[in-house]
mmCIF file of C-alpha atoms in Angstrom:
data_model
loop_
_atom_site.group_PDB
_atom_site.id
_atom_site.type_symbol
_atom_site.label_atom_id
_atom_site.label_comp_id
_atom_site.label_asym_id
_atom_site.label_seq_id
_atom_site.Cartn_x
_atom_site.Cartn_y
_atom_site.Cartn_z
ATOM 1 C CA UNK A 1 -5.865 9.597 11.020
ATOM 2 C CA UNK A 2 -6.421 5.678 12.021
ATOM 3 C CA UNK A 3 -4.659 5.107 15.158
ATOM 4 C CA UNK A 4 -2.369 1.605 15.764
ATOM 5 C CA UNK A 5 -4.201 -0.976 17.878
ATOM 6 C CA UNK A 6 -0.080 -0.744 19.759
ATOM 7 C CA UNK A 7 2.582 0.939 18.990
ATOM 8 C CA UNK A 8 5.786 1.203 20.442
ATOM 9 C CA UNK A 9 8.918 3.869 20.584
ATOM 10 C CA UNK A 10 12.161 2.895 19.054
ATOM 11 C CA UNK A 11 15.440 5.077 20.146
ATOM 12 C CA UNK A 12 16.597 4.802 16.524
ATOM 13 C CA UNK A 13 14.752 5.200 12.801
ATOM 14 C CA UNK A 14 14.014 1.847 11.725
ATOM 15 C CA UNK A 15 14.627 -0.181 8.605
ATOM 16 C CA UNK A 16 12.655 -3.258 8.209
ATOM 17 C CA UNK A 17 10.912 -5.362 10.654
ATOM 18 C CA UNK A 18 10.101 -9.216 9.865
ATOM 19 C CA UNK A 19 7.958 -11.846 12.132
ATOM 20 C CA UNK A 20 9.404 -16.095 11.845
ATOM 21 C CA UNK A 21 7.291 -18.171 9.067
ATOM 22 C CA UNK A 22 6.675 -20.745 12.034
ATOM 23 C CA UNK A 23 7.774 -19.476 15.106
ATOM 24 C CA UNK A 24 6.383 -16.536 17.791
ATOM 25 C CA UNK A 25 9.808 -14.153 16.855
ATOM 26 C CA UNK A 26 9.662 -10.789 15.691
ATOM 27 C CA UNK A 27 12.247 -8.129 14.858
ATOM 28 C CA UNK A 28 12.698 -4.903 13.746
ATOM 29 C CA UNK A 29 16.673 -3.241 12.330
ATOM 30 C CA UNK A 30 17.890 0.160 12.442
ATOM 31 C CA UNK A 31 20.211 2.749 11.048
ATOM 32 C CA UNK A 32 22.713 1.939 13.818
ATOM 33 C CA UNK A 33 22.752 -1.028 12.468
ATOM 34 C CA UNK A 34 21.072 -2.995 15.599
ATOM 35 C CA UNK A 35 18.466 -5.967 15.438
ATOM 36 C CA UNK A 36 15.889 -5.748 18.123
ATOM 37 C CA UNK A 37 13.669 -8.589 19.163
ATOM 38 C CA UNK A 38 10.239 -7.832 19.884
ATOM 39 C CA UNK A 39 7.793 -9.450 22.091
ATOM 40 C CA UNK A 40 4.267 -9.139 20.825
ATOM 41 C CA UNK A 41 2.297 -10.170 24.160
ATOM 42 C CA UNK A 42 -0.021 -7.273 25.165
ATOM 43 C CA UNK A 43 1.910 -4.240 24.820
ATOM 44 C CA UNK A 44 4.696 -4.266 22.076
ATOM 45 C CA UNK A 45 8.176 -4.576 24.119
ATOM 46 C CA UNK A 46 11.676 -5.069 23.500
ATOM 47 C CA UNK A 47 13.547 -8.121 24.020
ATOM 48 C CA UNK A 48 17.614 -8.429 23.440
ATOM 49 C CA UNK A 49 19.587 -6.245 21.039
ATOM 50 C CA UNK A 50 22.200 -7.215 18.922
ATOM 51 C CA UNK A 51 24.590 -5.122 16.793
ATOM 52 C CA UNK A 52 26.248 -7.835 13.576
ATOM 53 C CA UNK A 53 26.592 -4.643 11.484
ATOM 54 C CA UNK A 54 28.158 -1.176 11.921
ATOM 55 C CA UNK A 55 25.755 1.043 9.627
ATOM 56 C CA UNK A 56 21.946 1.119 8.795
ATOM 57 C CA UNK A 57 20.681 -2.482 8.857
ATOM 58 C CA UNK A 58 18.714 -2.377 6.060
ATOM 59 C CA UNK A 59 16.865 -5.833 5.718
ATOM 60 C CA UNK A 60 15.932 -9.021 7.636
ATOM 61 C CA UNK A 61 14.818 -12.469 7.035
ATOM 62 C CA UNK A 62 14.267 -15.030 8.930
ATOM 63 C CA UNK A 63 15.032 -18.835 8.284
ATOM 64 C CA UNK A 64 14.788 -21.656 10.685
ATOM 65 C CA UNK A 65 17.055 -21.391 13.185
ATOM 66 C CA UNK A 66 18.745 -18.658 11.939
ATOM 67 C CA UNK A 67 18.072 -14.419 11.455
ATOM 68 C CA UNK A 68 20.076 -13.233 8.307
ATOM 69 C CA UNK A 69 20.797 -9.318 7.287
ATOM 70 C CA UNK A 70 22.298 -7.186 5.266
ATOM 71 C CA UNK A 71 23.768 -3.908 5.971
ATOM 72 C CA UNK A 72 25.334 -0.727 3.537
ATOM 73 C CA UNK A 73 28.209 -1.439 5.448
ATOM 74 C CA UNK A 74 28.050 -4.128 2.778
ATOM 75 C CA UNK A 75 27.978 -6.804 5.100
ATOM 76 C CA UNK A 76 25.455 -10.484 4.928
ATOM 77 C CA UNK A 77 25.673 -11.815 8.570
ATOM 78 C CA UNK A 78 24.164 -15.255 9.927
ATOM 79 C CA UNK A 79 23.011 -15.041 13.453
ATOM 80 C CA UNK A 80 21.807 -17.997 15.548
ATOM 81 C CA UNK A 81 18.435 -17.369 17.351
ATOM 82 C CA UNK A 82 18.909 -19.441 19.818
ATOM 83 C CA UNK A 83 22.574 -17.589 21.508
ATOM 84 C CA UNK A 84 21.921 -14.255 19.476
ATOM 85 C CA UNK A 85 25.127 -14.458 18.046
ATOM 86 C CA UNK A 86 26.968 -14.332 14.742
ATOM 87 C CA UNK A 87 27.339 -17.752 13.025
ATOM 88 C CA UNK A 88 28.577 -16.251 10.033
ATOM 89 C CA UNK A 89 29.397 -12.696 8.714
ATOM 90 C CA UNK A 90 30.474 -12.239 5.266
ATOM 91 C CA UNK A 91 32.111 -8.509 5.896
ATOM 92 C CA UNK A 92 32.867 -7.584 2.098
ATOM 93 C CA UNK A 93 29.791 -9.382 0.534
ATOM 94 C CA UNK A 94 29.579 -6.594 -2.298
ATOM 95 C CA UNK A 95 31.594 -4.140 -3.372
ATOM 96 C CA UNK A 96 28.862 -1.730 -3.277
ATOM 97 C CA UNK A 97 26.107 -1.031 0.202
ATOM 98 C CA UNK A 98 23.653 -3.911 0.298
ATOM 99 C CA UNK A 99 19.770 -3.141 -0.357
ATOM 100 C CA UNK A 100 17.798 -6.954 -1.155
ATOM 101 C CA UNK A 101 17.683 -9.700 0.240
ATOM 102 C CA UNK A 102 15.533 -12.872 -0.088
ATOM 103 C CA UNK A 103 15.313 -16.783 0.388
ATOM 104 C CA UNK A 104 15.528 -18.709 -3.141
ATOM 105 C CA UNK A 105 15.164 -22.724 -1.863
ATOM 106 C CA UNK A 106 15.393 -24.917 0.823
ATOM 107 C CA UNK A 107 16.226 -22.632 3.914
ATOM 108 C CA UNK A 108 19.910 -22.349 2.494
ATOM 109 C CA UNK A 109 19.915 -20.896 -0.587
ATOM 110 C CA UNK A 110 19.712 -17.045 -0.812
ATOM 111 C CA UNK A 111 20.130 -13.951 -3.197
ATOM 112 C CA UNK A 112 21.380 -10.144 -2.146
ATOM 113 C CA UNK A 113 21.157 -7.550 -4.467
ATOM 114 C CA UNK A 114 23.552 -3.964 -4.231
ATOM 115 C CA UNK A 115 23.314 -0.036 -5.204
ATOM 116 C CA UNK A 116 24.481 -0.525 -8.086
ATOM 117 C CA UNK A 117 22.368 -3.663 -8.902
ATOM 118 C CA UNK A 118 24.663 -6.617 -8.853
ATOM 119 C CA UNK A 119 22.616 -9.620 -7.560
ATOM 120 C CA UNK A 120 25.066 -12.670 -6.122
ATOM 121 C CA UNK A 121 23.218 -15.787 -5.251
ATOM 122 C CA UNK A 122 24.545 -17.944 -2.299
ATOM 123 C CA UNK A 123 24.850 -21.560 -0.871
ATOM 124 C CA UNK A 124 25.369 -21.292 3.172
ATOM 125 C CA UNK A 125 26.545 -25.152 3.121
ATOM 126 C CA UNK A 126 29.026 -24.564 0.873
ATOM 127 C CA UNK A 127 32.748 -23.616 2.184
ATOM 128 C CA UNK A 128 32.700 -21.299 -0.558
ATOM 129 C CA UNK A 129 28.994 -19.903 -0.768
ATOM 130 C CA UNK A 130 29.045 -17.251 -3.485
ATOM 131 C CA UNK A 131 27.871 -19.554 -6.529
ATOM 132 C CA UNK A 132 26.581 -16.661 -8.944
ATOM 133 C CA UNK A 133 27.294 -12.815 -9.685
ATOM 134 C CA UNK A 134 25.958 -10.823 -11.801
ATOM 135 C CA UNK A 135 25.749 -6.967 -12.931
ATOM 136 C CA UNK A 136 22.815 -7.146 -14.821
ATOM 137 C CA UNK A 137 20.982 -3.426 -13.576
ATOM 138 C CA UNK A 138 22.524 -0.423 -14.282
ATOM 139 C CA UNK A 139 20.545 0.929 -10.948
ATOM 140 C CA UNK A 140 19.769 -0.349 -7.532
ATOM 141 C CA UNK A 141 18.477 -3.911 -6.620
ATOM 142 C CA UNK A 142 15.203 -3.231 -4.784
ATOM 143 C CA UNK A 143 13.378 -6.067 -4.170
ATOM 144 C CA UNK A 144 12.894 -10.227 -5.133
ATOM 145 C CA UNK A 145 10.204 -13.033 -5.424
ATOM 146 C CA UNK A 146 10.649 -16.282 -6.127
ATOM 147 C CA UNK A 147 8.241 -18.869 -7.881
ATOM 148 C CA UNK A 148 6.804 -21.692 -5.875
ATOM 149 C CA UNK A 149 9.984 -23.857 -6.348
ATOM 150 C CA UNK A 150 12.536 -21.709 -5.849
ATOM 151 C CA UNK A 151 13.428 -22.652 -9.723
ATOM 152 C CA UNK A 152 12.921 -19.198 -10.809
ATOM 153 C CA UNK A 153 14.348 -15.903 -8.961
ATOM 154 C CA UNK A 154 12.912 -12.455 -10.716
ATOM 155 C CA UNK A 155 14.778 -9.187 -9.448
ATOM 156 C CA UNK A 156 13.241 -5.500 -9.545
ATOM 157 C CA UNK A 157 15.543 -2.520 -9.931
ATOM 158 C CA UNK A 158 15.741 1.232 -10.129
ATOM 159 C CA UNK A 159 16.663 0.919 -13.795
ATOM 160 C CA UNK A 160 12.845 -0.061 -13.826
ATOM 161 C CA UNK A 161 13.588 -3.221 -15.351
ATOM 162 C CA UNK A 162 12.656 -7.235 -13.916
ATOM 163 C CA UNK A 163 15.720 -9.843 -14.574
ATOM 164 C CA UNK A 164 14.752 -13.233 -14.229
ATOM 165 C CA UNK A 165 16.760 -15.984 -12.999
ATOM 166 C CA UNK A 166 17.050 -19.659 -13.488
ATOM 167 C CA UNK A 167 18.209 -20.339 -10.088
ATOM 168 C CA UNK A 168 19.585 -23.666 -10.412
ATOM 169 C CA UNK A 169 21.210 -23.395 -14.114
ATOM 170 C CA UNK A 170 22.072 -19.693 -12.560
ATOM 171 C CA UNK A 171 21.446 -18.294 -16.387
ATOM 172 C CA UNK A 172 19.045 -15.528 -17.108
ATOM 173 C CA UNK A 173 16.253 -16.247 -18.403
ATOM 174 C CA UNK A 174 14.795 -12.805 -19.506
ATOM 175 C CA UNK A 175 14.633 -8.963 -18.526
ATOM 176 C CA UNK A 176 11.875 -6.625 -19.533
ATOM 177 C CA UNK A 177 11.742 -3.376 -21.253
ATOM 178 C CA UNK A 178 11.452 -0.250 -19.040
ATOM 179 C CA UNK A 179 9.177 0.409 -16.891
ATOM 180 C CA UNK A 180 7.850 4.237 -16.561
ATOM 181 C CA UNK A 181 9.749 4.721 -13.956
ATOM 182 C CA UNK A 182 11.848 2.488 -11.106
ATOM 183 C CA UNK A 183 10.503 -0.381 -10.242
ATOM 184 C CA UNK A 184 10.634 -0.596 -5.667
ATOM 185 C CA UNK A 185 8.928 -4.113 -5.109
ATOM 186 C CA UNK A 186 8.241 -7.777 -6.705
ATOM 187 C CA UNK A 187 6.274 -10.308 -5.673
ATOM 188 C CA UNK A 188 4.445 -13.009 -7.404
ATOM 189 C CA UNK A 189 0.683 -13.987 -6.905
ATOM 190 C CA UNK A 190 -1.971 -15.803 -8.671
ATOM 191 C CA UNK A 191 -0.119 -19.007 -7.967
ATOM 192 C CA UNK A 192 3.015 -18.113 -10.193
ATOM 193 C CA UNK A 193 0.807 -16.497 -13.100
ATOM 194 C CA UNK A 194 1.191 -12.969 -12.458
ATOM 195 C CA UNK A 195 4.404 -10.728 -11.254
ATOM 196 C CA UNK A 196 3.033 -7.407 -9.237
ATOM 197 C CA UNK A 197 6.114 -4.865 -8.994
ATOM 198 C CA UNK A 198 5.278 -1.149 -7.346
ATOM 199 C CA UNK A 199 6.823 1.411 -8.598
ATOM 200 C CA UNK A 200 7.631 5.069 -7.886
ATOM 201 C CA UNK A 201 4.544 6.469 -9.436
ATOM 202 C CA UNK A 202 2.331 4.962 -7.571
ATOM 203 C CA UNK A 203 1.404 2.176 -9.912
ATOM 204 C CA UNK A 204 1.412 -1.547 -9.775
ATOM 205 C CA UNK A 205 2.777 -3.305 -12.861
ATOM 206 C CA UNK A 206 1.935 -6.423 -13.264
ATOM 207 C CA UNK A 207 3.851 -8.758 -15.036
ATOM 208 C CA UNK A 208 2.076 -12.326 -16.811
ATOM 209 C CA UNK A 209 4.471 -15.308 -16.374
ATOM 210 C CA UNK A 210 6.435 -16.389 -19.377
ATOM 211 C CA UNK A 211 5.999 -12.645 -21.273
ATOM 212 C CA UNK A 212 8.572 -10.924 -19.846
ATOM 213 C CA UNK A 213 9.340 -8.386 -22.242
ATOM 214 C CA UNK A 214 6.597 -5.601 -20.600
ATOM 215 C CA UNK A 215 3.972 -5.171 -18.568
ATOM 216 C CA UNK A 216 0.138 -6.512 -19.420
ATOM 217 C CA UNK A 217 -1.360 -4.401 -17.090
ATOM 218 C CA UNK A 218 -1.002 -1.406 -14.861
ATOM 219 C CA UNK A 219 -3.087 -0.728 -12.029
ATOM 220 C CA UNK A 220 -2.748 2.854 -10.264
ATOM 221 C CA UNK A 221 -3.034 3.781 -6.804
ATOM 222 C CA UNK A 222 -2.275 7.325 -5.652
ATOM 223 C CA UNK A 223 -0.581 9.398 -8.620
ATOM 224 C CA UNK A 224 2.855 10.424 -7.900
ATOM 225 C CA UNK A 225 2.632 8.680 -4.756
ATOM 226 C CA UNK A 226 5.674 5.802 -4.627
ATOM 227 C CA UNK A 227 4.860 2.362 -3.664
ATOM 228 C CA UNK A 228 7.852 1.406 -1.006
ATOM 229 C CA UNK A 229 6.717 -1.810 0.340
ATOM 230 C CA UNK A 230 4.187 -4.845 -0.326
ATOM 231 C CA UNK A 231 2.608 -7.122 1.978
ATOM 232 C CA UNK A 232 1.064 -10.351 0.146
ATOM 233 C CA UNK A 233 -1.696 -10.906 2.417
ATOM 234 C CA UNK A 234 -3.660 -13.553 0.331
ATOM 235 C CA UNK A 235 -3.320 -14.737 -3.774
ATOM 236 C CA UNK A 236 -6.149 -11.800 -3.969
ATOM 237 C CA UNK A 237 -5.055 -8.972 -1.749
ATOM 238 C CA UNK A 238 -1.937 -6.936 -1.142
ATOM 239 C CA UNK A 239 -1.231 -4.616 1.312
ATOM 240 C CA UNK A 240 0.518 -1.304 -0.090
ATOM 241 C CA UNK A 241 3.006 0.657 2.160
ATOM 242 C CA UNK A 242 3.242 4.160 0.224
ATOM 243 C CA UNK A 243 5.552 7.062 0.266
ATOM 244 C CA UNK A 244 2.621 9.518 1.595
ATOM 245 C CA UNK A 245 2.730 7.191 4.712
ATOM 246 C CA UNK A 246 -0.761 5.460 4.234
ATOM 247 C CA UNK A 247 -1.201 1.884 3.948
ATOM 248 C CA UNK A 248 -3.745 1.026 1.864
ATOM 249 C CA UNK A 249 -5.248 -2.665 0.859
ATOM 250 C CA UNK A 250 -6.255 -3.666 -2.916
ATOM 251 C CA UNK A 251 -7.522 -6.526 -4.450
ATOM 252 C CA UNK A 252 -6.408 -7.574 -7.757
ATOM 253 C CA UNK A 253 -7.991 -9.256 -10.665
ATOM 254 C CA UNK A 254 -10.613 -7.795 -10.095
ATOM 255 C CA UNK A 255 -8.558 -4.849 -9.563
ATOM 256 C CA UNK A 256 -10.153 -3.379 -6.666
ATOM 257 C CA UNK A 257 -8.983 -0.229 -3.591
ATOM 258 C CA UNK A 258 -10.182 -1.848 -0.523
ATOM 259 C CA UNK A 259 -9.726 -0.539 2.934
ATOM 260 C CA UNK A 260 -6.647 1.973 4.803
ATOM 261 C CA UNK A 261 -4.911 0.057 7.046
ATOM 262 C CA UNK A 262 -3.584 2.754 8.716
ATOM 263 C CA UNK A 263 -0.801 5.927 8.535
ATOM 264 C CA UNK A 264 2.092 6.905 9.706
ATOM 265 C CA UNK A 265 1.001 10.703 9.714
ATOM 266 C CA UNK A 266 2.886 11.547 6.374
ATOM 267 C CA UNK A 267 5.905 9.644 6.813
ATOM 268 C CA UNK A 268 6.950 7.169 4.247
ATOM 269 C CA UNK A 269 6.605 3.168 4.867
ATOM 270 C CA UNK A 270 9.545 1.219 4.669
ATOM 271 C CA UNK A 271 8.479 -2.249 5.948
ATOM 272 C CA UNK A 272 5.484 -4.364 7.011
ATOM 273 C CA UNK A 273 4.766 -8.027 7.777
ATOM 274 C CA UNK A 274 2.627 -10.075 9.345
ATOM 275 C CA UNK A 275 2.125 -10.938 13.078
ATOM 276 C CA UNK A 276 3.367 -14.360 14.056
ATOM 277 C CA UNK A 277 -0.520 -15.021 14.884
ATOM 278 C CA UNK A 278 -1.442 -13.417 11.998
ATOM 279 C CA UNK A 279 -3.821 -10.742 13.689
ATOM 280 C CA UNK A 280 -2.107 -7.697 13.016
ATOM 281 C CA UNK A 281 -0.389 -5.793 10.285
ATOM 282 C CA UNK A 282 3.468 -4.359 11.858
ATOM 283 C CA UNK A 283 4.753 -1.840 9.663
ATOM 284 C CA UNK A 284 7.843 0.783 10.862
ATOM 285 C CA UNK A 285 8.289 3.755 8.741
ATOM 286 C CA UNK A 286 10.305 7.458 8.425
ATOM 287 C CA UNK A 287 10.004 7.993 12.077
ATOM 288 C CA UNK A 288 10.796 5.836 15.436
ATOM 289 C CA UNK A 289 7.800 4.066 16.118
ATOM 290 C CA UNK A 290 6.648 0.264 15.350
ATOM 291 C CA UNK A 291 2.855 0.459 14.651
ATOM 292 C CA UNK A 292 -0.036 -2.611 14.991
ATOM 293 C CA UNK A 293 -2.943 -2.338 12.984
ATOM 294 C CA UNK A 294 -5.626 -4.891 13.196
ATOM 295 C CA UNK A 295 -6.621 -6.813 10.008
ATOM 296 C CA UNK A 296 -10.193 -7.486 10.963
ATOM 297 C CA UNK A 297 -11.801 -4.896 8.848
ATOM 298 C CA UNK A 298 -9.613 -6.069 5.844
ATOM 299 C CA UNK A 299 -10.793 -9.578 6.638
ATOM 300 C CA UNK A 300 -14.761 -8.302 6.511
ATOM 301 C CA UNK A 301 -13.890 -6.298 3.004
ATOM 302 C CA UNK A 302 -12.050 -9.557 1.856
ATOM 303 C CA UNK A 303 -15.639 -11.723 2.658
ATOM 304 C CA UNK A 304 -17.488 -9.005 1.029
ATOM 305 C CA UNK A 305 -15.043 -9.093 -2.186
ATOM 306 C CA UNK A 306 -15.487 -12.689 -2.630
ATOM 307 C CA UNK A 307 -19.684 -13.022 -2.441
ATOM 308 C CA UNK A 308 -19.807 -10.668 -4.979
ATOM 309 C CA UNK A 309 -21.193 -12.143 -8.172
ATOM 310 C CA UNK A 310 -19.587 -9.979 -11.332
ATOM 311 C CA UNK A 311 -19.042 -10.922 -15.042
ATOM 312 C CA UNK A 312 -15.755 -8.718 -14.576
ATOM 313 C CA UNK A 313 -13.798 -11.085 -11.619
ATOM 314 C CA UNK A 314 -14.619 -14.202 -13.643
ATOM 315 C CA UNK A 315 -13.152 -12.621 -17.056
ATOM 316 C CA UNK A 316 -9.758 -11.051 -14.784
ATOM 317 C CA UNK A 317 -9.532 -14.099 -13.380
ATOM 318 C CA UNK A 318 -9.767 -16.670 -16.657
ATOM 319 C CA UNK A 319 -7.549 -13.526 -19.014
ATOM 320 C CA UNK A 320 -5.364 -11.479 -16.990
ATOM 321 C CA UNK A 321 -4.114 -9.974 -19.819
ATOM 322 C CA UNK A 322 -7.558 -7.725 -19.620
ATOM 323 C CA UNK A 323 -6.429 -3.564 -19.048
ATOM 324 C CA UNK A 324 -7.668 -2.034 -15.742
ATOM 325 C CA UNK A 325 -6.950 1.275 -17.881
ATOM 326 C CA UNK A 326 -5.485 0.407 -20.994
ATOM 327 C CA UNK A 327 -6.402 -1.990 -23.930
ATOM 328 C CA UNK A 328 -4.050 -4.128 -25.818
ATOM 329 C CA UNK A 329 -3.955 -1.599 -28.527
ATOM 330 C CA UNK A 330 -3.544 1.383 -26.427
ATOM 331 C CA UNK A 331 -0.709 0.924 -23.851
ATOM 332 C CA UNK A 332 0.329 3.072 -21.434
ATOM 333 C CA UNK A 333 2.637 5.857 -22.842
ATOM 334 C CA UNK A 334 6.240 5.747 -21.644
ATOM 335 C CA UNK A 335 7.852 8.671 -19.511
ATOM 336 C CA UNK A 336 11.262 9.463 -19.467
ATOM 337 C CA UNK A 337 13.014 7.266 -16.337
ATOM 338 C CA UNK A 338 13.495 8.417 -12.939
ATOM 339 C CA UNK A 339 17.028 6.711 -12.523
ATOM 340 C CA UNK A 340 17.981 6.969 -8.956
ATOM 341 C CA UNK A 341 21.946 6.470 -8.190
ATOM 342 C CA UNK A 342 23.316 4.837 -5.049
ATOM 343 C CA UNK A 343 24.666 8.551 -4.515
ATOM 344 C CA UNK A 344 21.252 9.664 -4.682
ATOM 345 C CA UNK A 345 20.391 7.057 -2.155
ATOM 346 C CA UNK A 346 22.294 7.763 -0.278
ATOM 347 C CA UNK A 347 21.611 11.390 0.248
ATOM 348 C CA UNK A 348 18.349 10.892 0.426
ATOM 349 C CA UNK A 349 18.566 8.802 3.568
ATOM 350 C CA UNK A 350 20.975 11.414 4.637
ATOM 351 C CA UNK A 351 18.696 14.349 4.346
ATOM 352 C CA UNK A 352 15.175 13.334 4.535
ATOM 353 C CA UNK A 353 15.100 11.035 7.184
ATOM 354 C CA UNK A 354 18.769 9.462 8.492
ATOM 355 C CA UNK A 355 20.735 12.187 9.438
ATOM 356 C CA UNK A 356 22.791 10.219 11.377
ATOM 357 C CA UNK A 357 23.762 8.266 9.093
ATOM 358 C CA UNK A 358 27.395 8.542 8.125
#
């Protein structure tokens, strides 16, 4: 087993951890619902504590001046990071626990997404914020991406399907067949070409922009093995956090298993992100600790990846429509759908891992 270059104790399971775009902050939530600030000078240590929500804190972002969350007490608070305190707290945001969150435009426009996958897009300078809702899953919101712009908002779910979103028209604009099975993360890469959403399997779909309506290509990385969280560490590389609790690196087009990162000795990862400095991987998992890995192997594999002269990265790269282990005419076969209900959520969290959650 790899060991963190730090690693530090939490006295609560944590949820998600985030570093500022621009600024030396760091944080990590819990299931008490705290946010703890992190200082990342030689040892990892804990700075203040704040409590905006009263159950499991489930994701962070930052945004300026500003630290927003979102909570299954179904709450989307504002905190200033300057005074640590609440600017604003929208206590009923959704009628159902709150699981996605993500930045569409301009530092003030943002979408959250529920358990039972409503997605409501919102306007913090507006007196009345809430400018779009709609119930377009029939399963969980688990993750968003936006393009370049913030023009276009794409939502994965447990019904394993992608919506996408014009976010300024606030229409949709498409949402894909089924999946195999639920789709856990979205991001897009290849400089708003490609759409890479993990899924429970183990397997990255990948998305081409503009044909929505399923997958051109499907790369697997552990069988059976779930893909809970993805780091976007270059256009090339992503950085997997998996259910088996092994982080693992992998190049795409060409699709390509690069080096572990790291484990978290069998227990699932639920969140990673970068270092303000950008020297370290943080990632917090099914258990109480924060872990640092260093990157500088990654980096090396990365060099090696890109002096490599093959026939096969110049054809991925000019049609990524090309299989990594299916053809055109021979797609991959569908399996019946793991759906996944906010009830079974829910006890999950409750018997796996956050038993004291209420």
């Amino acid at each position: 087993m790899k060991k963190p270059k730090r690693i530090l104790k939490l006295s609560s399971l944590p949820f998600d951890i985030a570093s500022h775009p621009s600024h030396d902050l760091t944080a990590v939530s819990n299931i008490e619902g705290e946010i703890i600030f992190l200082s990342l000078k030689d040892d990892i240590s804990k700075l203040d504590t704040i409590q905006p929500h009263t159950d499991s804190c489930r994701r962070l972002l930052f945004s300026d001046t500003s630290l927003l969350s979102i909570s299954s007490d179904k709450s989307f608070v504002v905190s200033d990071l300057e005074t640590k305190k609440v600017q604003k707290k929208f206590t009923d945001a959704h009628e159902n626990a709150l699981y996605a969150l993500c930045e569409v435009r301009d530092g003030k426009v943002f979408a959250t997404g529920d358990d039972e996958g409503v997605i409501k897009l919102w306007d913090l300078r507006k007196e009345d914020p809430i400018l779009m809702i709609q119930p377009e899953h029939s399963n969980f919101i688990s993750s968003f991406s936006v393009d370049s712009t913030g023009s276009t908002l794409l939502a994965a779910s447990g019904d394993g399907r992608l919506s996408v979103w014009n976010s300024r028209q606030r229409k949709l604009i498409a949402r894909s067949d089924e999946c195999d099975c639920e789709l856990l993360t979205c991001d897009v890469v290849r400089a708003n070409s490609k759409v890479v959403c993990g899924d429970g399997e183990g397997v990255l779909n990948i998305f081409t922009w503009d044909d929505w309506g399923d997958i051109t290509d499907r790369v697997p990385i552990q069988e059976e093995v779930s893909i809970d969280s993805v780091l976007c560490y270059s256009e090339q590389v992503l950085v997997l956090g998996c259910m088996d609790g092994v982080i693992r690196a992998t190049s795409l087009f060409p699709h390509t298993p690069l080096s572990h990162i790291g484990d978290h000795a069998d227990n699932p990862i639920e969140s990673m992100c970068l270092s303000p400095d950008d020297d370290e991987i943080l990632s917090v998992g099914h258990d109480y600790f924060v872990r640092a890995w260093p990157v500088e192997k990654l980096n090396e594999d990365m060099k090696k990846l890109s002096t490599q002269d093959s026939d096969d990265d110049s054809n991925d790269s000019e049609d990524g429509d090309s299989d990594s282990d299916s053809s055109e005419d021979e797609k991959p076969k569908k399996k019946k759908l793991k759906h996944i209900s906010s009830k079974e959520i829910k006890l999950q969290e409750s018997a796996d891992f956050f038993s004291d959650l209420a």
